[in-house]
XYZ file of C-alpha atoms in Angstrom:
715
model
C 0.000 0.000 0.000
C 1.288 3.465 -0.897
C 2.727 5.490 2.033
C 0.762 8.565 0.934
C -2.501 6.598 1.020
C -1.725 5.282 4.523
C -0.940 8.811 5.691
C -4.252 10.048 4.282
C -6.153 7.294 6.145
C -4.435 8.186 9.426
C -5.210 11.893 9.034
C -8.860 11.196 8.194
C -9.128 8.886 11.230
C -7.657 11.552 13.473
C -10.084 14.182 12.261
C -13.139 11.969 12.691
C -12.249 11.263 16.338
C -11.760 14.963 17.235
C -14.461 16.939 19.050
C -14.884 20.396 20.525
C -16.803 21.941 23.365
C -17.996 25.481 23.970
C -18.322 27.376 27.251
C -21.723 28.561 28.287
C -22.442 32.069 29.514
C -25.456 34.000 30.716
C -24.272 37.249 29.123
C -26.036 38.208 25.884
C -26.933 41.065 23.560
C -29.837 41.515 21.178
C -30.816 43.801 18.355
C -32.117 44.147 14.841
C -30.515 44.044 11.362
C -32.058 46.108 8.549
C -31.107 47.587 5.205
C -30.591 51.320 4.724
C -34.353 51.736 4.100
C -35.197 50.154 7.444
C -36.439 46.868 5.972
C -35.563 43.796 8.086
C -32.924 41.366 6.783
C -33.965 37.825 7.607
C -31.154 35.246 7.787
C -28.321 37.721 8.450
C -25.385 36.263 10.368
C -24.216 37.802 13.667
C -20.829 36.643 14.973
C -18.146 37.536 17.515
C -14.693 38.102 16.064
C -12.284 35.489 17.417
C -15.049 33.344 18.953
C -17.215 30.443 17.803
C -20.475 31.961 19.071
C -22.958 33.163 16.447
C -26.635 33.843 15.709
C -29.016 34.284 12.760
C -31.737 36.932 12.459
C -35.388 35.934 12.312
C -38.126 37.020 9.909
C -38.353 40.446 11.570
C -34.558 40.929 11.468
C -34.094 40.497 15.239
C -31.478 38.364 16.951
C -30.189 37.348 20.367
C -26.483 36.555 20.728
C -24.936 34.779 23.711
C -21.549 36.174 24.811
C -18.656 34.119 26.161
C -18.501 36.270 29.316
C -17.945 39.770 30.604
C -15.585 41.821 28.437
C -15.137 43.778 25.202
C -15.991 42.224 21.822
C -16.148 43.034 18.107
C -19.571 42.058 16.736
C -19.943 41.437 12.982
C -23.159 41.477 10.943
C -23.102 40.030 7.434
C -25.689 39.281 4.769
C -25.291 38.104 1.172
C -25.407 41.040 -1.207
C -24.688 43.587 1.557
C -21.539 45.100 2.993
C -20.375 43.581 6.279
C -20.525 45.873 9.328
C -18.575 45.632 12.613
C -19.169 47.237 16.019
C -17.116 47.097 19.216
C -19.214 46.578 22.364
C -18.729 45.990 26.061
C -21.022 43.678 27.983
C -23.937 45.476 29.532
C -27.161 43.938 30.809
C -29.918 44.187 28.230
C -27.669 45.876 25.688
C -29.187 46.519 22.248
C -26.950 46.537 19.165
C -28.633 47.329 15.839
C -27.085 47.159 12.361
C -28.010 48.969 9.143
C -26.304 47.263 6.173
C -25.610 48.947 2.839
C -26.127 47.064 -0.408
C -22.937 45.618 -1.885
C -23.142 46.888 -5.463
C -19.944 45.238 -6.669
C -19.904 41.926 -4.794
C -17.004 43.188 -2.660
C -18.443 41.117 0.190
C -17.837 37.936 -1.821
C -15.500 35.532 -0.055
C -12.569 34.520 -2.286
C -9.897 31.887 -1.653
C -7.644 31.640 -4.710
C -5.273 34.544 -4.053
C -4.298 33.465 -0.511
C -5.756 29.913 -0.145
C -7.675 31.282 2.850
C -11.183 32.796 2.876
C -11.047 36.601 2.550
C -13.557 39.216 1.529
C -12.870 40.431 -1.995
C -12.450 43.985 -0.751
C -9.825 42.799 1.771
C -7.843 40.508 -0.553
C -4.229 41.749 -0.865
C -3.822 39.770 -4.092
C -5.712 41.267 -7.045
C -8.562 38.865 -7.808
C -11.209 39.112 -10.533
C -14.468 37.295 -9.812
C -17.005 36.178 -12.413
C -20.286 35.296 -10.710
C -23.099 32.986 -11.780
C -25.157 36.108 -12.624
C -22.369 37.246 -14.960
C -22.448 33.844 -16.672
C -26.182 34.188 -17.358
C -25.737 37.665 -18.849
C -22.963 36.545 -21.217
C -24.798 33.455 -22.528
C -21.532 31.524 -22.660
C -21.529 27.886 -23.706
C -18.173 27.031 -22.124
C -15.352 28.526 -20.074
C -13.454 29.757 -23.146
C -16.494 31.741 -24.390
C -16.982 33.234 -20.941
C -13.392 34.295 -20.258
C -12.779 35.950 -23.614
C -16.024 37.928 -23.249
C -15.425 39.014 -19.655
C -11.673 39.602 -19.580
C -9.531 41.650 -21.950
C -5.987 40.363 -22.393
C -7.219 36.788 -22.828
C -7.486 35.204 -26.261
C -8.514 31.708 -27.263
C -7.312 30.659 -30.679
C -6.558 27.634 -32.835
C -3.220 25.914 -32.608
C -2.139 22.989 -34.755
C -4.953 20.611 -35.720
C -7.552 23.141 -34.475
C -6.879 22.506 -30.811
C -7.900 25.419 -28.613
C -5.018 27.437 -27.156
C -5.013 30.299 -24.625
C -2.934 33.459 -24.498
C -3.238 35.402 -21.211
C -1.147 38.544 -21.041
C 1.643 36.984 -23.113
C 1.564 33.547 -21.428
C 0.342 30.346 -23.087
C -1.627 27.407 -21.761
C 1.359 25.695 -20.139
C 1.817 28.758 -17.891
C -1.805 29.295 -16.802
C -3.080 26.899 -14.130
C -6.752 25.854 -14.322
C -8.329 24.482 -11.140
C -11.754 23.066 -10.278
C -12.507 23.667 -6.599
C -8.789 24.122 -6.089
C -7.818 20.818 -7.763
C -5.579 20.376 -10.826
C -6.606 18.751 -14.109
C -4.572 16.041 -15.813
C -3.892 15.908 -19.533
C -3.348 18.500 -22.161
C -3.882 19.201 -25.842
C -0.860 21.028 -27.224
C 0.110 22.607 -23.869
C -3.472 23.472 -22.905
C -5.996 21.692 -20.711
C -9.072 20.379 -22.479
C -11.388 23.359 -22.009
C -14.446 21.312 -22.997
C -14.136 19.527 -19.637
C -15.057 22.795 -17.938
C -18.816 23.272 -18.300
C -20.691 26.075 -16.560
C -23.930 24.490 -15.370
C -22.928 24.037 -11.721
C -20.549 26.994 -11.334
C -21.018 29.422 -8.444
C -18.142 31.725 -9.404
C -14.771 31.830 -11.159
C -11.781 33.470 -9.482
C -8.921 34.741 -11.662
C -5.499 35.733 -10.333
C -3.240 37.199 -13.003
C 0.514 37.065 -12.557
C 2.818 34.559 -10.893
C 1.169 32.429 -8.171
C 3.823 29.705 -7.834
C 4.290 30.255 -4.076
C 0.839 28.795 -3.417
C 0.304 26.599 -6.481
C 3.722 25.555 -7.712
C 4.626 24.835 -11.307
C 2.380 25.969 -14.200
C 1.080 29.007 -12.267
C 3.760 31.313 -13.656
C 1.216 33.296 -15.711
C -1.812 33.097 -13.418
C -4.518 30.892 -11.901
C -8.141 30.381 -12.957
C -10.156 28.603 -10.256
C -13.660 27.348 -11.102
C -15.706 26.977 -7.906
C -18.851 24.859 -7.997
C -21.926 25.611 -5.940
C -23.610 23.733 -3.127
C -27.300 22.959 -2.960
C -29.073 25.255 -0.460
C -32.622 23.950 -0.810
C -34.031 20.619 0.426
C -34.100 19.578 -3.227
C -33.671 21.216 -6.602
C -33.801 20.120 -10.229
C -32.816 22.218 -13.240
C -33.198 21.229 -16.896
C -31.782 23.443 -19.617
C -31.207 23.482 -23.365
C -29.570 25.731 -25.929
C -29.805 25.837 -29.741
C -27.787 27.751 -32.310
C -26.518 27.512 -35.894
C -24.373 24.628 -37.253
C -26.635 22.273 -35.277
C -25.127 23.643 -32.071
C -27.104 21.946 -29.303
C -26.671 21.762 -25.543
C -28.784 19.747 -23.103
C -28.106 19.742 -19.388
C -29.552 18.807 -16.061
C -28.562 19.484 -12.457
C -30.116 17.752 -9.456
C -29.290 18.447 -5.835
C -30.540 17.910 -2.330
C -29.721 19.194 1.142
C -30.972 16.761 3.754
C -29.609 16.892 7.260
C -25.941 16.018 7.181
C -25.893 15.297 3.440
C -25.594 17.654 0.483
C -25.414 16.405 -3.091
C -25.115 17.962 -6.549
C -25.255 15.926 -9.766
C -24.730 17.433 -13.209
C -25.087 15.943 -16.697
C -24.454 17.841 -19.918
C -24.362 16.985 -23.620
C -23.016 19.310 -26.351
C -23.017 18.879 -30.110
C -21.866 21.064 -32.985
C -21.494 19.989 -36.623
C -18.509 20.564 -38.864
C -18.985 23.669 -40.992
C -17.139 25.466 -43.789
C -15.951 29.071 -43.903
C -16.053 30.876 -47.248
C -13.099 33.254 -47.238
C -9.609 31.883 -47.932
C -7.148 31.573 -45.066
C -5.201 29.175 -42.869
C -8.226 26.876 -42.668
C -11.474 26.431 -44.582
C -13.318 24.018 -42.293
C -14.120 24.122 -38.567
C -14.422 20.619 -37.139
C -17.443 19.700 -35.035
C -17.610 17.535 -31.934
C -19.834 15.731 -29.437
C -19.224 16.074 -25.687
C -20.616 14.282 -22.624
C -19.968 15.511 -19.061
C -21.044 13.687 -15.863
C -20.211 15.163 -12.438
C -21.184 14.219 -8.900
C -20.242 15.819 -5.580
C -21.452 14.537 -2.211
C -20.866 16.390 1.064
C -21.313 14.724 4.459
C -21.120 16.630 7.761
C -20.954 14.051 10.597
C -20.011 16.850 13.024
C -20.508 20.591 13.027
C -16.737 20.885 12.861
C -16.142 18.262 10.160
C -17.008 18.384 6.460
C -16.272 15.423 4.141
C -16.487 15.882 0.372
C -16.419 13.143 -2.248
C -16.528 13.781 -5.984
C -16.413 11.815 -9.228
C -16.713 12.697 -12.903
C -16.572 11.220 -16.393
C -15.900 13.101 -19.614
C -16.072 12.031 -23.256
C -15.420 14.092 -26.393
C -15.406 12.893 -29.998
C -14.038 15.344 -32.540
C -14.487 15.177 -36.291
C -11.480 15.029 -38.604
C -10.986 14.584 -42.353
C -11.172 10.976 -43.499
C -12.356 7.959 -41.509
C -10.587 8.779 -38.229
C -11.994 10.730 -35.288
C -10.242 11.981 -32.172
C -11.604 10.713 -28.873
C -10.822 12.178 -25.456
C -11.809 10.651 -22.089
C -11.438 11.937 -18.568
C -11.979 10.071 -15.285
C -11.590 11.850 -11.971
C -12.462 11.411 -8.330
C -11.341 12.303 -4.875
C -12.080 12.873 -1.220
C -11.457 15.896 0.960
C -11.911 16.542 4.655
C -12.162 19.951 6.316
C -11.912 19.984 10.104
C -12.347 23.106 12.231
C -10.587 22.724 15.571
C -11.896 26.098 16.758
C -12.445 29.598 15.434
C -8.654 30.004 15.163
C -7.511 26.897 13.326
C -8.630 24.465 10.653
C -7.158 21.620 8.625
C -7.841 20.360 5.116
C -6.568 17.039 3.772
C -7.451 15.406 0.502
C -6.701 12.928 -2.223
C -7.549 13.364 -5.918
C -7.235 11.125 -8.946
C -7.456 12.313 -12.541
C -6.913 10.372 -15.768
C -7.037 11.862 -19.248
C -6.763 9.690 -22.377
C -6.660 10.459 -26.077
C -7.326 7.875 -28.803
C -7.886 7.614 -32.557
C -11.179 6.007 -33.511
C -10.962 4.318 -36.902
C -14.642 4.265 -37.875
C -14.122 1.987 -40.883
C -12.616 -0.780 -38.744
C -14.249 0.286 -35.442
C -10.846 0.339 -33.782
C -10.127 2.649 -30.858
C -6.349 3.088 -30.645
C -5.033 4.899 -27.572
C -2.446 7.591 -28.305
C -1.608 8.733 -24.816
C -2.733 8.498 -21.215
C -1.960 10.911 -18.386
C -2.711 9.795 -14.812
C -2.217 11.974 -11.742
C -2.493 11.048 -8.058
C -2.369 13.935 -5.620
C -2.335 14.050 -1.816
C -2.368 17.380 -0.018
C -2.723 18.916 3.443
C -3.400 22.563 4.306
C -3.453 24.040 7.822
C -4.482 27.568 8.893
C -4.003 29.164 12.295
C -5.225 32.667 13.190
C -3.458 34.728 15.856
C -5.358 37.351 17.856
C -8.269 37.066 15.471
C -6.473 38.806 12.602
C -3.051 37.297 11.678
C -3.141 34.002 9.768
C -0.387 31.434 9.278
C -0.943 28.992 6.395
C 1.233 25.916 5.822
C 0.755 23.125 3.324
C 2.331 20.097 1.679
C 1.555 18.313 -1.586
C 2.632 15.083 -3.241
C 1.915 14.429 -6.938
C 2.574 11.287 -8.964
C 2.391 12.178 -12.666
C 2.342 9.269 -15.144
C 2.400 9.743 -18.930
C 2.281 7.068 -21.631
C 2.357 8.258 -25.211
C 3.015 7.331 -28.813
C 5.061 10.528 -28.760
C 7.703 8.689 -26.757
C 10.213 6.289 -28.298
C 8.705 2.750 -28.534
C 5.469 3.991 -26.909
C 7.321 4.212 -23.621
C 6.011 5.677 -20.385
C 7.520 8.030 -17.812
C 6.676 8.918 -14.232
C 7.412 12.134 -12.352
C 7.206 12.429 -8.549
C 6.670 15.904 -7.179
C 6.780 17.020 -3.548
C 6.447 20.498 -2.108
C 6.000 22.426 1.121
C 4.932 26.037 1.497
C 4.171 28.593 4.158
C 2.464 31.974 4.178
C 1.882 34.602 6.856
C -1.011 37.051 6.516
C -0.215 40.016 8.805
C -2.829 42.669 9.638
C -1.230 45.147 12.064
C -4.028 47.708 11.514
C -7.411 47.807 9.811
C -5.775 49.741 6.981
C -2.614 47.678 6.392
C -2.315 44.050 5.230
C 1.044 42.422 4.456
C 1.338 38.885 3.133
C 4.580 36.913 2.668
C 5.131 33.353 1.502
C 7.788 30.838 0.481
C 7.532 27.500 -1.322
C 9.957 24.631 -1.961
C 9.354 22.265 -4.909
C 11.108 19.040 -5.881
C 10.660 17.242 -9.251
C 12.198 13.780 -9.514
C 12.695 13.262 -13.278
C 14.018 16.742 -14.036
C 15.909 16.784 -10.694
C 14.623 20.293 -10.048
C 14.714 21.926 -6.606
C 13.289 25.405 -6.431
C 12.330 28.114 -3.904
C 9.501 30.518 -4.861
C 9.019 33.632 -2.684
C 6.124 36.078 -2.622
C 5.501 39.429 -0.912
C 2.317 41.477 -1.169
C 0.823 44.496 0.579
C -2.483 46.367 0.679
C -3.153 49.762 2.281
C -6.586 51.414 2.539
C -7.098 55.162 2.432
C -10.768 56.054 2.699
C -12.519 54.560 -0.323
C -9.231 53.716 -2.025
C -7.219 50.471 -1.744
C -3.580 50.418 -2.826
C -1.898 47.079 -3.595
C 1.632 46.078 -4.525
C 3.331 42.703 -4.874
C 6.399 40.792 -5.954
C 6.151 37.112 -6.919
C 8.583 34.675 -8.433
C 7.013 32.393 -11.011
C 8.300 28.912 -11.702
C 7.605 26.118 -14.198
C 9.445 22.808 -14.313
C 9.802 21.086 -17.720
C 7.064 18.505 -18.256
C 7.536 14.858 -19.199
C 6.388 15.665 -22.720
C 8.881 18.512 -23.104
C 11.714 16.278 -21.940
C 11.025 13.002 -23.768
C 8.612 13.371 -26.687
C 9.405 12.325 -30.273
C 6.445 13.469 -32.349
C 5.702 13.560 -36.076
C 3.382 16.570 -36.424
C 1.091 15.980 -39.392
C 4.044 14.775 -41.506
C 5.205 18.405 -41.587
C 8.006 18.307 -39.025
C 9.366 16.352 -36.087
C 9.232 17.691 -32.530
C 11.823 16.403 -30.070
C 12.019 16.552 -26.303
C 15.078 17.686 -24.379
C 15.942 16.018 -21.034
C 18.462 18.805 -20.290
C 15.867 21.571 -20.067
C 16.127 24.073 -17.224
C 13.175 25.377 -15.254
C 11.384 28.444 -16.560
C 11.289 31.295 -14.005
C 9.878 34.800 -13.845
C 9.925 37.890 -11.651
C 6.496 39.489 -11.469
C 5.943 43.020 -10.101
C 2.527 44.658 -9.870
C 0.957 47.785 -8.363
C -2.715 48.707 -8.365
C -5.222 51.215 -7.074
C -8.939 50.572 -6.558
C -11.591 53.163 -5.720
C -15.130 52.272 -4.662
C -17.833 54.669 -3.580
C -21.570 54.226 -3.671
C -22.436 52.752 -7.059
C -19.051 53.354 -8.757
C -15.898 51.253 -8.885
C -12.616 52.016 -10.632
C -9.347 50.068 -10.652
C -6.046 50.265 -12.497
C -3.136 47.805 -12.373
C 0.352 48.007 -13.790
C 2.567 44.925 -14.018
C 5.965 43.856 -15.275
C 7.190 40.283 -15.938
C 10.831 39.345 -16.492
C 10.911 35.759 -17.793
C 14.088 33.616 -17.801
C 14.751 30.317 -19.596
C 11.375 30.288 -21.302
C 10.676 26.804 -22.668
C 9.866 26.850 -26.367
C 10.539 24.921 -29.570
C 13.322 26.099 -31.912
C 14.608 24.782 -35.233
C 17.314 22.121 -35.162
C 19.419 20.604 -37.953
C 20.452 17.587 -35.885
C 17.978 16.124 -35.219
C 16.108 17.859 -38.039
C 12.932 19.478 -36.812
C 11.819 21.416 -33.738
C 13.384 20.753 -30.338
C 12.363 22.035 -26.914
C 14.938 24.587 -25.747
C 15.339 27.295 -23.121
C 15.184 30.584 -25.033
C 16.458 34.082 -24.210
C 14.892 36.110 -21.455
C 11.930 38.270 -22.347
C 10.035 41.132 -20.744
C 6.263 41.591 -20.676
C 4.634 44.720 -19.254
C 1.073 45.932 -19.259
C -1.806 47.904 -17.784
C -5.287 46.734 -16.739
C -8.052 49.295 -16.201
C -11.675 48.693 -15.155
C -14.594 51.002 -14.466
C -18.078 49.859 -13.472
C -21.291 51.232 -12.071
C -24.646 49.934 -10.848
C -27.737 52.117 -10.438
C -30.921 51.607 -8.373
C -32.995 51.493 -11.563
C -31.305 48.184 -12.499
C -28.885 49.657 -15.054
C -25.232 48.666 -14.859
C -22.118 48.770 -16.990
C -18.517 47.569 -16.958
C -15.656 48.684 -19.208
C -12.322 46.847 -19.098
C -9.151 47.620 -21.022
C -5.748 45.924 -21.228
C -2.509 47.064 -22.810
C 0.306 44.497 -23.258
C 3.841 45.222 -24.474
C 6.430 42.533 -25.243
C 9.996 43.879 -25.235
C 12.222 42.736 -28.102
C 15.980 42.708 -27.403
C 19.012 43.041 -29.684
C 17.089 43.167 -32.932
C 14.781 40.268 -32.033
C 11.735 39.797 -34.214
C 8.322 39.272 -32.716
C 6.843 35.864 -33.503
C 3.955 35.935 -31.020
C 0.449 37.157 -31.853
C -0.343 38.866 -28.540
C -2.523 41.885 -29.349
C -1.347 45.103 -27.640
C -4.835 46.547 -27.028
C -7.997 44.700 -26.019
C -11.191 45.869 -24.343
C -14.504 44.432 -23.179
C -17.785 46.277 -22.632
C -20.938 45.140 -20.872
C -24.117 47.186 -20.447
C -27.053 45.481 -18.748
C -30.432 46.403 -17.384
C -32.571 44.184 -15.212
C -36.025 44.726 -13.735
C -38.908 42.832 -12.199
C -42.360 43.912 -13.416
C -45.529 42.144 -12.312
C -43.449 39.212 -10.960
C -41.768 38.834 -14.354
C -37.959 39.182 -14.501
C -36.408 40.975 -17.477
C -32.725 41.358 -18.252
C -31.073 42.960 -21.289
C -27.330 42.718 -21.829
C -25.035 44.089 -24.534
C -21.519 42.617 -24.571
C -18.707 43.873 -26.783
C -15.171 42.669 -27.375
C -12.658 44.906 -29.150
C -9.200 43.770 -30.263
C -6.496 45.826 -31.942
C -4.410 44.759 -34.917
C -1.102 43.049 -34.233
C 2.126 43.091 -36.232
C 4.245 39.955 -36.052
C 6.505 37.717 -38.133
C 6.120 34.238 -39.596
C 8.764 31.873 -40.944
C 8.895 31.187 -44.684
C 8.962 27.396 -44.389
C 6.943 24.820 -42.490
C 9.961 23.781 -40.368
C 10.195 27.300 -38.858
C 13.806 27.350 -40.037
C 15.348 30.802 -39.330
C 17.826 30.379 -42.213
C 14.878 30.270 -44.641
C 13.969 33.785 -43.548
C 10.756 35.293 -42.275
C 8.246 37.892 -43.322
C 6.248 40.543 -41.497
C 2.480 40.078 -41.325
C -0.334 42.093 -39.833
C -3.437 40.508 -38.367
C -6.355 42.988 -38.462
C -8.225 44.246 -35.449
C -11.923 43.552 -35.039
C -14.849 43.904 -32.677
C -17.778 41.607 -31.988
C -20.981 42.535 -30.145
C -23.531 40.160 -28.631
C -27.009 41.052 -27.390
C -28.766 38.879 -24.822
C -32.337 39.041 -23.569
C -33.528 36.836 -20.719
C -37.061 36.532 -19.431
C -38.409 34.851 -16.325
C -41.870 33.951 -17.645
C -43.210 32.467 -14.425
C -41.368 31.193 -11.419
C -38.958 28.445 -12.482
C -39.224 29.030 -16.243
C -36.594 31.205 -17.917
C -36.018 31.908 -21.604
C -32.886 33.315 -23.151
C -32.471 34.833 -26.609
C -29.060 35.941 -27.869
C -28.058 37.677 -31.091
C -24.410 36.740 -31.514
C -22.124 38.891 -33.661
C -24.766 41.589 -33.783
C -23.093 43.638 -36.550
C -22.265 40.634 -38.767
C -18.458 40.723 -38.649
C -16.742 38.167 -40.920
C -12.927 37.988 -41.306
C -11.528 38.810 -44.733
C -9.483 35.668 -44.245
C -9.441 33.123 -41.442
C -6.234 32.741 -39.455
C -5.537 30.839 -36.272
C -6.399 33.659 -33.845
C -9.311 35.096 -35.795
C -12.891 34.402 -34.721
C -14.476 31.435 -36.474
C -17.827 33.192 -36.905
C -19.610 33.078 -40.257
C -21.771 36.098 -39.381
C -24.768 36.999 -37.241
C -26.600 34.080 -35.651
C -29.324 33.487 -33.085
C -29.134 31.376 -29.938
C -32.234 30.249 -28.054
C -32.072 28.848 -24.540
C -34.633 27.458 -22.097
C -34.141 26.718 -18.404
C -36.617 24.983 -16.067
C -36.207 25.009 -12.278
C -38.583 22.165 -11.528
C -38.422 22.623 -7.747
C -39.566 26.265 -7.973
C -42.713 25.216 -9.861
C -43.922 23.401 -6.724
C -43.050 26.112 -4.220
C -45.758 28.450 -2.957
């Protein structure tokens, strides 16, 4: 039996046997929680900072809170959608403490975890974090994560790479430098350096947290360019059942269903989704003339069991299948199998422990339809064991320590004689979150990583700070990014479409970066403005370069490069239901010593969203206009298919463009919602299709229907 598995069993056994007790006191306070109009807030949470004691308001907004004893306390009132309020009180017989909470227009009261791996209010997070909520997802009418991110965030592009696999570019970093997580867990497998984005459906998503810039101190390798964490929701009602469908051109169909229940100590959420889109042709000449269709199945289950108030056990399992069309009688097939268990134990208000085990397998095969043969090309299997412990000092300073072990197995036809390789990875990290005053927050961390096959040992430091001045929050940080060479980059031997050979390099060095960022955020009433400047200095970037011996492309550490940029966002929400958000990103890649630019990162990108929502006669209306604007980009391409520098190169210019989508959603009666979207409102079609151009053929309509079956039976 594996030592890591035994260790996990022992830790789980320890947690299950733990118990806590609370002291009783006769001291108490009472009061009422309302909004700024004096309306009661039912279900608001009242808590004592640094203590386990808490209470919930009733229908009339009143509460009674038991105190630990005689003394001075900080009392906190919180309610979803409203700004949290704190008051300092001293025990006094019959004391009344009332709260009047202001509406949180910009979700700054949202609790985020990705930037620090500890729960923090968005407004108090020292690491710049962008949150996309479930309401945002509905307004965008996105079919998958790629559609959502490119609509919501400037500086992110999804494009075609070789063989029409989807590739990401986020502020100058590719897919192998951007870490995607689901509930904090990694995904196995890749398609040309990117995760399979079709595995990431949106039906059961509560929010998505995005941290741009190096996050290797907390997440290790592959987080050199940023982290995107998809957080799924829990079922709040005794039972719920949602059925949904979506139809668009090219026989684009989506059918999904989500069922959940919350019964006593158990909470379950099950999701099933099927997607289909046919192969279609594009008319204008370019790098491709056909866009291949596919069929996708997603099954996901998560079960939560709370045997104690202090203990939460989570089990999850999923299956994924995608079949992609190709020319001829062969189709690509992709399969994913994942599962895991996680335990969260709260010792007291000051400390908690999380331990978990995850398994993820991702396979790719060629299906020969004529002979009905399914030939496996590669298989990636990951086993991960982790532990994370948090301890809070004096109710405000938090120490976080963690360890991880990862066994990464890869078998591939890309290796000589269809060989297989295994990488063992171990790490330990620590972080201290220091809050000396209510205005100042300093966070410092250090991580050690070890990779067996590449024999890499690396330390990754991080230092961040936030200071509040009135309605303004100032942030600054330094982070070292780190990425170890993968098994594929070290050992592959791959014939790419009979065009060239790609060779691995076992002597690769680790890719590192120094990331500096400063930002300012201003929030007042219904307005929010933020601006961020960042600078990345990247060393030993891993890339493919031309080689004469062996002839083809070989993975090599290339010269250092600099990437700098600016992010700016302005948003507003008005009482009438009108809101808008404008986001802009500028990216500059520094070329040294006469270097030519061979990347297609666009220097200017912007996103616009204007929405208006209202409820009239118990009918919900929402209108949303979403725009995406991208500048032209000048770059260079090699003159031959081998990317041989001696054959010369030529300058090319990819044109800028903008695409607008209009979405209208209607809540007909309770539980029944319709969605109508006009995609590519102004009928933009590329003059020619290239790998990072949109694949649209013009304006098209999308119709969606969602049924919340449980709401139909509620009074």
